[in-house]
Coordinates of C-alpha atoms in Angstrom, one line a residue:
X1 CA 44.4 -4.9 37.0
X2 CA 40.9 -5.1 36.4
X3 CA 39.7 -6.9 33.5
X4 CA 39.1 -4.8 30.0
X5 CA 36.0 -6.1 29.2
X6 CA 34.4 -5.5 32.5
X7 CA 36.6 -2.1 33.0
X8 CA 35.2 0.4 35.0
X9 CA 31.8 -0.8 34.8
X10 CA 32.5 -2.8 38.0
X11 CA 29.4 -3.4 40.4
X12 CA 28.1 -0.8 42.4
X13 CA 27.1 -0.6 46.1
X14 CA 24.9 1.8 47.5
X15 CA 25.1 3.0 50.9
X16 CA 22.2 5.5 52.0
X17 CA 22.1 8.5 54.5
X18 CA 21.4 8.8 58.0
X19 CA 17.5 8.0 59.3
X20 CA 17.2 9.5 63.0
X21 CA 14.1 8.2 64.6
X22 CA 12.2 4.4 64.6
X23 CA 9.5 5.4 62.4
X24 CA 12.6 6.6 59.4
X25 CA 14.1 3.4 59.9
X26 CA 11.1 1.2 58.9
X27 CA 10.2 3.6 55.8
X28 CA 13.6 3.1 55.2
X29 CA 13.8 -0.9 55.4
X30 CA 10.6 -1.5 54.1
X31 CA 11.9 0.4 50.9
X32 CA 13.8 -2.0 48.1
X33 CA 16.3 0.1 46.9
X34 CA 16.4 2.7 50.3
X35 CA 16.0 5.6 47.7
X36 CA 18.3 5.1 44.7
X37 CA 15.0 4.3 43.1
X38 CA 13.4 7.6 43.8
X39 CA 13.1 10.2 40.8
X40 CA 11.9 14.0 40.6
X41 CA 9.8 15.9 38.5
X42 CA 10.6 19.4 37.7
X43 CA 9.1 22.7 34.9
X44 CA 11.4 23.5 32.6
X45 CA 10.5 26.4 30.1
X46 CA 11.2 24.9 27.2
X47 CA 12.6 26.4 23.6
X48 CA 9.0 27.3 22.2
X49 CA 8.8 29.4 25.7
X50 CA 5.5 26.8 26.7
X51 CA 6.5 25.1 30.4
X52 CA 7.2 21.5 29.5
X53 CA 7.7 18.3 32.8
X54 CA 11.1 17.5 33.0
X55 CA 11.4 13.4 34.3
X56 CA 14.5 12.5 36.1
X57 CA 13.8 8.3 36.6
X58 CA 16.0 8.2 39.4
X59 CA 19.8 6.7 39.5
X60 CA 18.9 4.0 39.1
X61 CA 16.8 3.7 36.2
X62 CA 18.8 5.5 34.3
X63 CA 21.4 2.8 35.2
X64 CA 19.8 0.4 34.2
X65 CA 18.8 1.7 30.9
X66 CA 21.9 3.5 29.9
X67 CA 24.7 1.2 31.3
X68 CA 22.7 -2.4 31.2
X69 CA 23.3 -2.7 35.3
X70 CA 20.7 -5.0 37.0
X71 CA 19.2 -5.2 40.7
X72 CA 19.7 -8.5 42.2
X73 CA 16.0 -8.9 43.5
X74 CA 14.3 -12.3 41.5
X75 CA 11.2 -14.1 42.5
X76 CA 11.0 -11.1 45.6
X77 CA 14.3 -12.9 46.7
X78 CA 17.7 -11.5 46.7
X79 CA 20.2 -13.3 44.5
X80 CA 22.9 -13.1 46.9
X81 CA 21.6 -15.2 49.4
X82 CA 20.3 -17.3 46.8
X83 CA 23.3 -20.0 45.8
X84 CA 21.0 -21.1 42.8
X85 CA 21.0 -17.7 41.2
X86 CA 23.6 -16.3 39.1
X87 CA 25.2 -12.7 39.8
X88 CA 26.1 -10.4 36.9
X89 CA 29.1 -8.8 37.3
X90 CA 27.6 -5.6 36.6
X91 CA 25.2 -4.9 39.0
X92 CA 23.9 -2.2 41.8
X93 CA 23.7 -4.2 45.2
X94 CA 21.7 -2.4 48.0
X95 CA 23.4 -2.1 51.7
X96 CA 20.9 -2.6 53.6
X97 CA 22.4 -1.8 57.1
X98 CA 19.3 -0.8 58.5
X99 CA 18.4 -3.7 58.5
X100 CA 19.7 -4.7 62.3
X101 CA 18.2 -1.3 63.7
X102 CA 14.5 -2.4 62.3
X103 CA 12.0 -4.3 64.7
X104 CA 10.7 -5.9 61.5
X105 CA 14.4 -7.5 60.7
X106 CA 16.5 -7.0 63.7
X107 CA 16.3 -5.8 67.4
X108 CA 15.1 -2.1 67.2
X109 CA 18.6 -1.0 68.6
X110 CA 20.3 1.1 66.3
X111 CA 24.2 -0.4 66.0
X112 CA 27.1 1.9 65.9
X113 CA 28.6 3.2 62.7
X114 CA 31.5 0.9 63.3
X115 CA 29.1 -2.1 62.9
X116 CA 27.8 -0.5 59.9
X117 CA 31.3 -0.6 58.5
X118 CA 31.7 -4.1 59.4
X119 CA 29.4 -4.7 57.8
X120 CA 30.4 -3.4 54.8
X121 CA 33.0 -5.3 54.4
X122 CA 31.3 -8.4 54.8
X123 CA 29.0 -7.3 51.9
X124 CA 31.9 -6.7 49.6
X125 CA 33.6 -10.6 50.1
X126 CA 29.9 -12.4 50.1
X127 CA 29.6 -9.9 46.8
X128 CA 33.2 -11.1 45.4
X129 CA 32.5 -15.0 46.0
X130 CA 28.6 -15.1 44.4
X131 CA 30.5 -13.4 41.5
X132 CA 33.3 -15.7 41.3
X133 CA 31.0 -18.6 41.4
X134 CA 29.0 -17.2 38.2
X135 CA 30.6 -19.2 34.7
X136 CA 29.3 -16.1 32.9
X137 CA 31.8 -14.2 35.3
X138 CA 34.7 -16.4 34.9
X139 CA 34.1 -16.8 30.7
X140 CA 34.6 -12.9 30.9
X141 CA 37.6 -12.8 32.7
X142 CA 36.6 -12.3 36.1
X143 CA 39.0 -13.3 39.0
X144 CA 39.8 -12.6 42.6
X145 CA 42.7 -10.1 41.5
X146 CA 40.7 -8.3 39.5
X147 CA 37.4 -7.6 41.1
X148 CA 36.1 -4.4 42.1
X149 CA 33.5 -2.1 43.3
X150 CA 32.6 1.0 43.3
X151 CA 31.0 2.7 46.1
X152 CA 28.4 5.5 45.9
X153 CA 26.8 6.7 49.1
X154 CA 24.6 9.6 50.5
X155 CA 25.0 11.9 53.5
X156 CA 26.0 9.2 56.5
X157 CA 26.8 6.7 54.1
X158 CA 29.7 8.2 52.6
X159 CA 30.9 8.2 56.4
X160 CA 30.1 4.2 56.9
X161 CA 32.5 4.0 53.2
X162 CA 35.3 6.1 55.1
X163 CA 35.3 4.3 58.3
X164 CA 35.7 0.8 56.6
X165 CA 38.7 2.4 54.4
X166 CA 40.3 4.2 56.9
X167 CA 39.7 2.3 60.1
X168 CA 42.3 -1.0 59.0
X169 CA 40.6 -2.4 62.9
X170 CA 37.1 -2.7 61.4
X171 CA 36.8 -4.9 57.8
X172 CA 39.2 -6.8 55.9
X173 CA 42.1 -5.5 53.6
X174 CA 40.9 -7.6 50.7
X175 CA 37.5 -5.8 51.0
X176 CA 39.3 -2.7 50.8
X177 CA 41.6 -3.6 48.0
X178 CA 38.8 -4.3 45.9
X179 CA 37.6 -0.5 46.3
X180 CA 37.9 1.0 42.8
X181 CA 36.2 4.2 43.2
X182 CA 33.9 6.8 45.9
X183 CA 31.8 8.6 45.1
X184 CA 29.9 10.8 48.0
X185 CA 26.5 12.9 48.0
X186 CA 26.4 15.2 50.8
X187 CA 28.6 13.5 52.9
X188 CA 29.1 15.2 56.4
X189 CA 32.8 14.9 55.9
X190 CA 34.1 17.6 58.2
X191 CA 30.3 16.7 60.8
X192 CA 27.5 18.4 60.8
X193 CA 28.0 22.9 61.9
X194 CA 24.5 24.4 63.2
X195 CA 24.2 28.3 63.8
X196 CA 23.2 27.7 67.2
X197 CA 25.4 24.9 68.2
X198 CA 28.8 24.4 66.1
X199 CA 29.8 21.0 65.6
X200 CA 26.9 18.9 66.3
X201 CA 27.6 17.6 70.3
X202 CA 28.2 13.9 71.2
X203 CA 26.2 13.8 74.0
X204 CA 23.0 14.6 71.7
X205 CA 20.3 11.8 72.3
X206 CA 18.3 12.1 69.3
X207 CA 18.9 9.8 67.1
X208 CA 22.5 8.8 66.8
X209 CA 23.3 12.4 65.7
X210 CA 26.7 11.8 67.4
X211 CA 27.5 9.9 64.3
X212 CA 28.7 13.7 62.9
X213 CA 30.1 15.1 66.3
X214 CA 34.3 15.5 65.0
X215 CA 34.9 14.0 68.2
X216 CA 33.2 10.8 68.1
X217 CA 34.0 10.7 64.1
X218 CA 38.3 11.1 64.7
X219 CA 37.5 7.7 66.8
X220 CA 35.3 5.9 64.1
X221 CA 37.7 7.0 61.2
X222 CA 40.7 6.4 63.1
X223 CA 41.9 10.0 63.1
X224 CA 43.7 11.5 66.1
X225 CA 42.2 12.0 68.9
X226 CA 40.9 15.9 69.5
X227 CA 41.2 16.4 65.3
X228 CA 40.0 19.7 64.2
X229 CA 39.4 18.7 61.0
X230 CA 38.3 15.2 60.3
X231 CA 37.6 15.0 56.6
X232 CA 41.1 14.0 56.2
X233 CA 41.3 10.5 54.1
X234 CA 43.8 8.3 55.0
X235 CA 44.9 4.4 53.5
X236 CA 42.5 5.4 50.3
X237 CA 43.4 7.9 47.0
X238 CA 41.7 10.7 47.8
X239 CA 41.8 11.6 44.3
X240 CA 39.5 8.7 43.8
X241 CA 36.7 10.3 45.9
X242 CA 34.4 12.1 44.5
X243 CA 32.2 14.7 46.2
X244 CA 28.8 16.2 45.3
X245 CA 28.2 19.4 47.1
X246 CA 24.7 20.6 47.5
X247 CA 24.1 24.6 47.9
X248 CA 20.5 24.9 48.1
X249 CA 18.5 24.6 51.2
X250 CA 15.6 26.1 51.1
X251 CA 14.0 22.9 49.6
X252 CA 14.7 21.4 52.4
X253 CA 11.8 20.7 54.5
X254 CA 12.9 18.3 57.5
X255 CA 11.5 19.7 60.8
X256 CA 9.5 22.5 58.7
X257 CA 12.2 24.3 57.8
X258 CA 14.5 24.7 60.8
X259 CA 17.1 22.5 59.9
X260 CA 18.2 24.4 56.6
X261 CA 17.5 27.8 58.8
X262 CA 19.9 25.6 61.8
X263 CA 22.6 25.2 58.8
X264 CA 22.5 28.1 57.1
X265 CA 22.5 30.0 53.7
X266 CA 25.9 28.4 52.3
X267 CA 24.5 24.7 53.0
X268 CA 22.2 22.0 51.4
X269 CA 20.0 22.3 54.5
X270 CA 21.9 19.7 56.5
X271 CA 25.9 20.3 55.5
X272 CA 27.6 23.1 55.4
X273 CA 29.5 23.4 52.0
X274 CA 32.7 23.9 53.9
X275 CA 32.5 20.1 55.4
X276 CA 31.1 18.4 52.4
X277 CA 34.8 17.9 50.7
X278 CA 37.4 15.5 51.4
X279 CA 41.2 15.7 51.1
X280 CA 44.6 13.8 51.8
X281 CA 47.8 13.0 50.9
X282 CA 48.5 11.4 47.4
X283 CA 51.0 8.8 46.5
X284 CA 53.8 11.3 46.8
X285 CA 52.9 12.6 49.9
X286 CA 51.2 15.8 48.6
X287 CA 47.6 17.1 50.3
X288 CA 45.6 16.9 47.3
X289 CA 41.8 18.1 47.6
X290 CA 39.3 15.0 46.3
X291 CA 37.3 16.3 42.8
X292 CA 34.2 18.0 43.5
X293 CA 31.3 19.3 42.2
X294 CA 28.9 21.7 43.5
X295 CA 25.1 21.6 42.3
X296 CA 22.0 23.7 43.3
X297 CA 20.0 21.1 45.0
X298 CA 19.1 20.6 48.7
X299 CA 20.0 17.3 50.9
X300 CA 17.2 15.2 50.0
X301 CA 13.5 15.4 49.3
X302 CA 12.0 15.5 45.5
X303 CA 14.5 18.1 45.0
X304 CA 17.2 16.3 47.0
X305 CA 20.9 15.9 45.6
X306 CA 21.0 12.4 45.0
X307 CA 17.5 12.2 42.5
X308 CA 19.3 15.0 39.9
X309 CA 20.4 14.9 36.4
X310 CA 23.4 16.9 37.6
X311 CA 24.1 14.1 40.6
X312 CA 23.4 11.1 37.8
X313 CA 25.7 13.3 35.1
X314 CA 28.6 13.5 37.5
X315 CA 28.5 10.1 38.7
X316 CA 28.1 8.2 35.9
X317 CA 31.3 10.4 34.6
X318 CA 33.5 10.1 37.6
X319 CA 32.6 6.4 37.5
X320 CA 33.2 5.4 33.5
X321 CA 34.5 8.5 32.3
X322 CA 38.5 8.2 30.4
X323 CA 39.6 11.8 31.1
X324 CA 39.4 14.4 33.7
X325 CA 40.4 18.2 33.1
X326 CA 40.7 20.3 36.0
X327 CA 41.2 24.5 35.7
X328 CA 43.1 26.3 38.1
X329 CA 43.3 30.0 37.8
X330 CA 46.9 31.4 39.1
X331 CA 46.2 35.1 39.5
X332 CA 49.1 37.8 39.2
X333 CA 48.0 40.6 39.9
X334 CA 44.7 42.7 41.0
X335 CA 44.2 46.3 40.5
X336 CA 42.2 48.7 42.0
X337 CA 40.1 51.6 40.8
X338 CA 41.6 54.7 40.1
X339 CA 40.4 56.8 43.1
X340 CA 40.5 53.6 45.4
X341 CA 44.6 52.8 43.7
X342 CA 45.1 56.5 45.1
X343 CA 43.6 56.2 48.6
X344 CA 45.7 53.5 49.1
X345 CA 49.0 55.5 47.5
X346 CA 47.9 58.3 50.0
X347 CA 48.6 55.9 52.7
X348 CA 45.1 55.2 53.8
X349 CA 43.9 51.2 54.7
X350 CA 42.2 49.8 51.7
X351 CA 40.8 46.0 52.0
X352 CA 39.4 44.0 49.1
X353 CA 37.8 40.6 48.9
X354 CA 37.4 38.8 45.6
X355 CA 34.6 36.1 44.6
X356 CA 34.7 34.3 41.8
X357 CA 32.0 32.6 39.9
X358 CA 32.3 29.5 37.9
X359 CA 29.5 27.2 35.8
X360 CA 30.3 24.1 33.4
X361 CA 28.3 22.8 30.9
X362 CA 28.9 19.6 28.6
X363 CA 28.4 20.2 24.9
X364 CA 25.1 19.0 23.7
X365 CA 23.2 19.1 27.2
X366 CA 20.7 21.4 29.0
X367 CA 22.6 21.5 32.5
X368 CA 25.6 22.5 34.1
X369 CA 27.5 19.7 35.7
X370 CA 29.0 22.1 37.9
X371 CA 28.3 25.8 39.4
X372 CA 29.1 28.2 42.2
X373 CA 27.9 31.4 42.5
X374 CA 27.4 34.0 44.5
X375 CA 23.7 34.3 45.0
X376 CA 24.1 30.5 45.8
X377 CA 26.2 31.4 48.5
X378 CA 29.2 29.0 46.7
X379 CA 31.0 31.6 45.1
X380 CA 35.1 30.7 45.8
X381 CA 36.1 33.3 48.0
X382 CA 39.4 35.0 48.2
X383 CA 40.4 38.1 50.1
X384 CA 43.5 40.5 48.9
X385 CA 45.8 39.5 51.8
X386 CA 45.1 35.2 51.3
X387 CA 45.9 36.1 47.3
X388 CA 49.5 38.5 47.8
X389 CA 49.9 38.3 51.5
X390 CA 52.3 40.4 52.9
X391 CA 52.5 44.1 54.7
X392 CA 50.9 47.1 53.3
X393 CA 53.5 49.6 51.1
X394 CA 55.7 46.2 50.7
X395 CA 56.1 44.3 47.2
X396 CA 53.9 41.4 47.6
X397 CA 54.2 38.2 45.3
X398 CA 51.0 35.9 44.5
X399 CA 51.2 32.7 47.1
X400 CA 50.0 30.1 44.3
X401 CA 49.0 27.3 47.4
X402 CA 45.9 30.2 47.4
X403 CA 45.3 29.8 43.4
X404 CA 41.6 29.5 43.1
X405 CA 40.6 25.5 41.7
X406 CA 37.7 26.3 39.4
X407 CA 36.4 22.7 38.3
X408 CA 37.1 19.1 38.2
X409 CA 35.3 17.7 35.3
X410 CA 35.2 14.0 33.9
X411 CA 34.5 13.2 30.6
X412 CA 33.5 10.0 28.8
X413 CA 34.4 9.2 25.1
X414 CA 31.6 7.2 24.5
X415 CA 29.0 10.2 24.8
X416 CA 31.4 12.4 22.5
X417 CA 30.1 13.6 19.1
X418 CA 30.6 10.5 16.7
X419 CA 32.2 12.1 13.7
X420 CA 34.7 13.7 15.6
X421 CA 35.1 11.5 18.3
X422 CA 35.9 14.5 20.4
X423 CA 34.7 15.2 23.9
X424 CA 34.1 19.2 24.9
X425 CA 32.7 21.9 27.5
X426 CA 32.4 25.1 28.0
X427 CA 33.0 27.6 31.3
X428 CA 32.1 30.4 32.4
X429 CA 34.6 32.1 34.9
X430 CA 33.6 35.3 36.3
X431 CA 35.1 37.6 38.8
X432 CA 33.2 40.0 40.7
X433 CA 33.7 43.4 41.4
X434 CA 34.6 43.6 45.6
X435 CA 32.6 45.8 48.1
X436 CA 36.1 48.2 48.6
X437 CA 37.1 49.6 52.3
X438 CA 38.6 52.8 52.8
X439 CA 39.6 53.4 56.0
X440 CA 36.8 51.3 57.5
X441 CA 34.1 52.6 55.1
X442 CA 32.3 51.2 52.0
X443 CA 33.9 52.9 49.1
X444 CA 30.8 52.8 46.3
X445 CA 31.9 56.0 44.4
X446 CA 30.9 54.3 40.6
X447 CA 29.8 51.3 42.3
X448 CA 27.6 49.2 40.4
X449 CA 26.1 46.1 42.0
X450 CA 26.3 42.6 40.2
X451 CA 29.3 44.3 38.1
X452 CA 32.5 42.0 37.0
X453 CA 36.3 42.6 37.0
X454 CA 36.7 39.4 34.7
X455 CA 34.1 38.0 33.1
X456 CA 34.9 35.3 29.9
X457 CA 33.7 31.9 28.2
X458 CA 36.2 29.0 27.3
X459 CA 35.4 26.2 25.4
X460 CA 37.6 23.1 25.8
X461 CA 37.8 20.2 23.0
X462 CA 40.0 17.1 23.6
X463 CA 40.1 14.5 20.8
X464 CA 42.0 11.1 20.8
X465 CA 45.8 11.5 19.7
X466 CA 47.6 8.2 19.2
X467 CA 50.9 10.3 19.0
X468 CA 50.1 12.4 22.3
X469 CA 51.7 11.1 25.6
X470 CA 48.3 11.0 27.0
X471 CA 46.5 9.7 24.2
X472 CA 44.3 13.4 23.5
X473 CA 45.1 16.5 22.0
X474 CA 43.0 19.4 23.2
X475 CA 42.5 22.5 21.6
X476 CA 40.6 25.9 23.3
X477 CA 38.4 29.0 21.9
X478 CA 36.4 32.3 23.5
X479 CA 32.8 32.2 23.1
X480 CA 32.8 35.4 22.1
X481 CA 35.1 35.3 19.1
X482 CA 34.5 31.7 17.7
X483 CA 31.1 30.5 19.1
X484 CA 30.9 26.9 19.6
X485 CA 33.9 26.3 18.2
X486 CA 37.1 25.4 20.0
X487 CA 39.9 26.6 17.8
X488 CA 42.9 27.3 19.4
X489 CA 45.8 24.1 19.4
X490 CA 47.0 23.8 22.9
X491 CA 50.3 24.1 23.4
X492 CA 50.2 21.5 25.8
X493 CA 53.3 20.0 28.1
X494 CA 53.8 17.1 30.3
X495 CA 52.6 17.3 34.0
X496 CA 55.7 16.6 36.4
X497 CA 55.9 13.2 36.8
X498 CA 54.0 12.3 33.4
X499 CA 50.5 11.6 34.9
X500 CA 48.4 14.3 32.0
X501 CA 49.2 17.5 30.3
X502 CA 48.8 20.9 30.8
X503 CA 48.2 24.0 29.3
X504 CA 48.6 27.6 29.7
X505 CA 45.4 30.2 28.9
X506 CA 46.4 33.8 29.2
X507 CA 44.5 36.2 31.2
X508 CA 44.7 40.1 31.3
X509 CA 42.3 43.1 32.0
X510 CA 44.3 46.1 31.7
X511 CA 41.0 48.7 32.6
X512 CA 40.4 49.3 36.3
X513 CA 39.9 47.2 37.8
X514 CA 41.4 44.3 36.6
X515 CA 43.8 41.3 36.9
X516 CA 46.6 40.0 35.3
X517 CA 46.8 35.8 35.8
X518 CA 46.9 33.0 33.7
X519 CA 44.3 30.1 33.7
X520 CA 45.9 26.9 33.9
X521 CA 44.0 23.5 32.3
X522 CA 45.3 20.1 33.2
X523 CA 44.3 17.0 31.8
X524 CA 44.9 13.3 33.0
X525 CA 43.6 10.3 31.6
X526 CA 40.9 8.8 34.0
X527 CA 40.5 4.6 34.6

């Protein structure tokens, strides 16, 4: 087990994105940090209603000044390959595979991904012994069975991190062993969907491109051959992935524009939202989706995913946080309107689909660490038949495997309100009112655009509980009633197998429309 002094703030590799043509590839090397150091600056209206600069430093600043990590760069040397130089423990080391495609360092020929991988590895063990030979290390209680690292990657980077996890042919198992945690921006995971040409072809010069062709990728990640979907992980906890979803690409300006026109609406500009997750089976066999987050910001650029508060707020969470709470909404039943309800009791064919709107927010801040929504194009979507499938005039029961997952959310005790010692956020969960069919025509009788079936705040509050089975208590409220001010004791029970706790929060509209469900939180302490 890792160390509990060091524990989880374990070093941290970065692994940027994709650069496609020579020129990229020395802006890229000739960079430091290959973009982790890059900020943004943004308007914000501020409370006195004046428009007030907003200064994200960039990962890694804040990093460095929040969480006491250093770079390894001294005397314009790098520490690693510099046997006189100490290595903290905690530290952000920059993977510079680039490197061997530059003609300033290497040939000019751009390696395969699997070399990139390699590679990887390779970093990880020459990482491992520099720290091992540091007596600063060893007085803290670092060893070989107890070193990590975490792994945090951009777009093709996240893809180089899966092919050395996945692939056992390329690396070495004690590299991999040493993997605490993933987490991904933009990652490609399912390759890279264009309007014009789905699934981006291998035979595609420019570039390397083939890097996100499914057929090429089911080789490098050591997937069957021919896979249909290839953002399957295998040989790693997928629920130790984390994936950062971006859903705005209209700030993204590569190729003036026509990439995020290429991608389309529901994209970042580059991925499609639909390939940006991850999934697998667990330790009991189960396919478990990885946590996710989705965030309004394009794939790169000054107003790129990585260079975000929301990007720095959910990694620095999923990385050190203690608990996660996840919200799943099991939904029982859906009524119609009235004269829509009788339409369908006069035998006519009546379809419905539902989307569903969902935005967290962590007590004290100004952002949402989470959001979909429709006008984003990231709304969960959910027709009638996927929710109660079945044949019309028949009784049809909810199938739960199509329960909308609202949020994964990590939280970390030491940003919690000191008195209290109490960690909290809100959510807003909204369901919209459908575009009905009657018989093959919009039914807009009393129609009101932007209008909700369901439309509620819930604030969560967990506080530490020596006598709980998890360790926290948790306790809920509505907005609306008790502002601020989580009220409600949980009335929480174990999770099968002991792993967290869960809770029960019910729903019901009984006007028309409305739905009948029951909001289910879980919580599991997070290491």
């Amino acid at each position: 087990m890792p160390a509990p002094t060091l524990h989880p703030y374990h070093p941290i590799i970065y692994v940027r994105g994709f650069a496609a043509t020579s020129g990229e590839i020395e802006d890229t090397v000739s960079d430091p940090y290959m973009g982790f150091n890059i900020g943004s600056t943004r308007a914000r209206r501020g409370w006195t209603g004046e428009t007030q600069r907003f200064y994200f430093e960039s990962p890694l600043v804040r990093l460095m000044g929040e969480h006491q990590y250093d770079d390894l760069y001294h005397d314009g040397l790098d520490k690693l390959d510099n046997t006189n130089e100490q290595v903290p423990y905690r530290c952000v080391v920059i993977y510079r595979y680039y490197d061997d495609a530059s003609n300033i360092f290497g040939s000019g020929n751009t390696p395969p991904i699997t070399h990139f991988a390699q590679g990887l590895s390779d970093l990880i063990l020459k990482l491992q012994q520099r720290i091992l030979a540091s007596p600063d290390n060893i007085k803290n209680g670092v060893t070989a069975a107890n070193f990590r690292v975490h792994l945090v990657a951009h777009s093709m980077g996240g893809l180089v991190c899966r092919a050395f996890l996945q692939n056992r042919s390329l690396g070495s198992d004690v590299a991999r062993a040493a993997v605490d945690k993933v987490f991904t921006y933009a990652t490609p995971h399912n390759g890279i969907d264009m309007r014009i040409v789905r699934n981006v072809p291998g035979w595609l010069p420019f570039g390397d491109i083939e890097n996100f062709n499914r057929q090429h990728m089911a080789r490098y990640l050591d997937l069957p051959p021919g896979s249909a979907d290839v953002s399957v992980v295998q040989g790693f906890p997928p629920e130790r992935i984390f994936n950062l979803i971006g859903t705005n690409p209209k700030d993204y300006r590569v190729l003036a524009g026509a990439s995020a026109w290429a991608a389309g609406d529901a994209s970042d500009g580059l991925v499609r939202i639909e390939n940006a997750t991850t999934h697998g089976p667990d330790a009991n066999g189960q396919d478990v989706t990885s946590p996710r987050a989705f965030v309004h910001r394009s794939h790169s650029g000054y107003y790129g995913i990585v260079n975000s508060e929301e990007g720095y707020q959910n990694l620095t969470r999923f990385l050190f946080g203690k608990l996660r709470i996840d919200g799943v909404l099991d939904i029982d039943d859906i009524t119609l309107p009235a004269e829509v309800d009788k339409h369908l009791k006069d035998g006519k064919q009546v379809k419905a689909s539902y989307q569903l709107e969902v935005a967290v927010s962590i007590r004290g801040s100004q952002w949402q660490i989470t959001r979909r929504e429709m006008r984003e194009n990231s709304a969960i979507f959910r027709t009638y038949d996927q929710l109660f499938p079945g044949v019309p005039g028949a009784i049809r029961l909810p199938d739960r495997r199509q329960s909308p997952h609202l949020f994964s959310v990590f939280l970390d005790p030491d940003k919690s309100v000191k008195a209290s010692k109490s960690v909290s956020f809100a959510f807003d969960l909204r369901i919209m009112v459908p575009d009905y069919e009657v018989d093959g025509a919009l039914f807009l009788k009393r129609h009101y655009e932007g209008s909700y079936i369901l439309q509620r705040q819930i604030l969560v509050e967990a506080f530490r509980d020596p006598n709980s089975p998890i360790g926290w208590s948790l306790k809920y409220g509505f907005q609306e009633t008790n502002p601020g001010k989580p009220g409600i004791t949980a009335n929480s029970k174990l999770l099968v197998g002991g792993t967290g706790m869960s809770f029960d929060i019910p729903i019901e509209q009984k006007v028309r429309p409305g739905v009948t469900g029951t909001l289910r939180i879980e919580a599991r302490p997070w290491s």
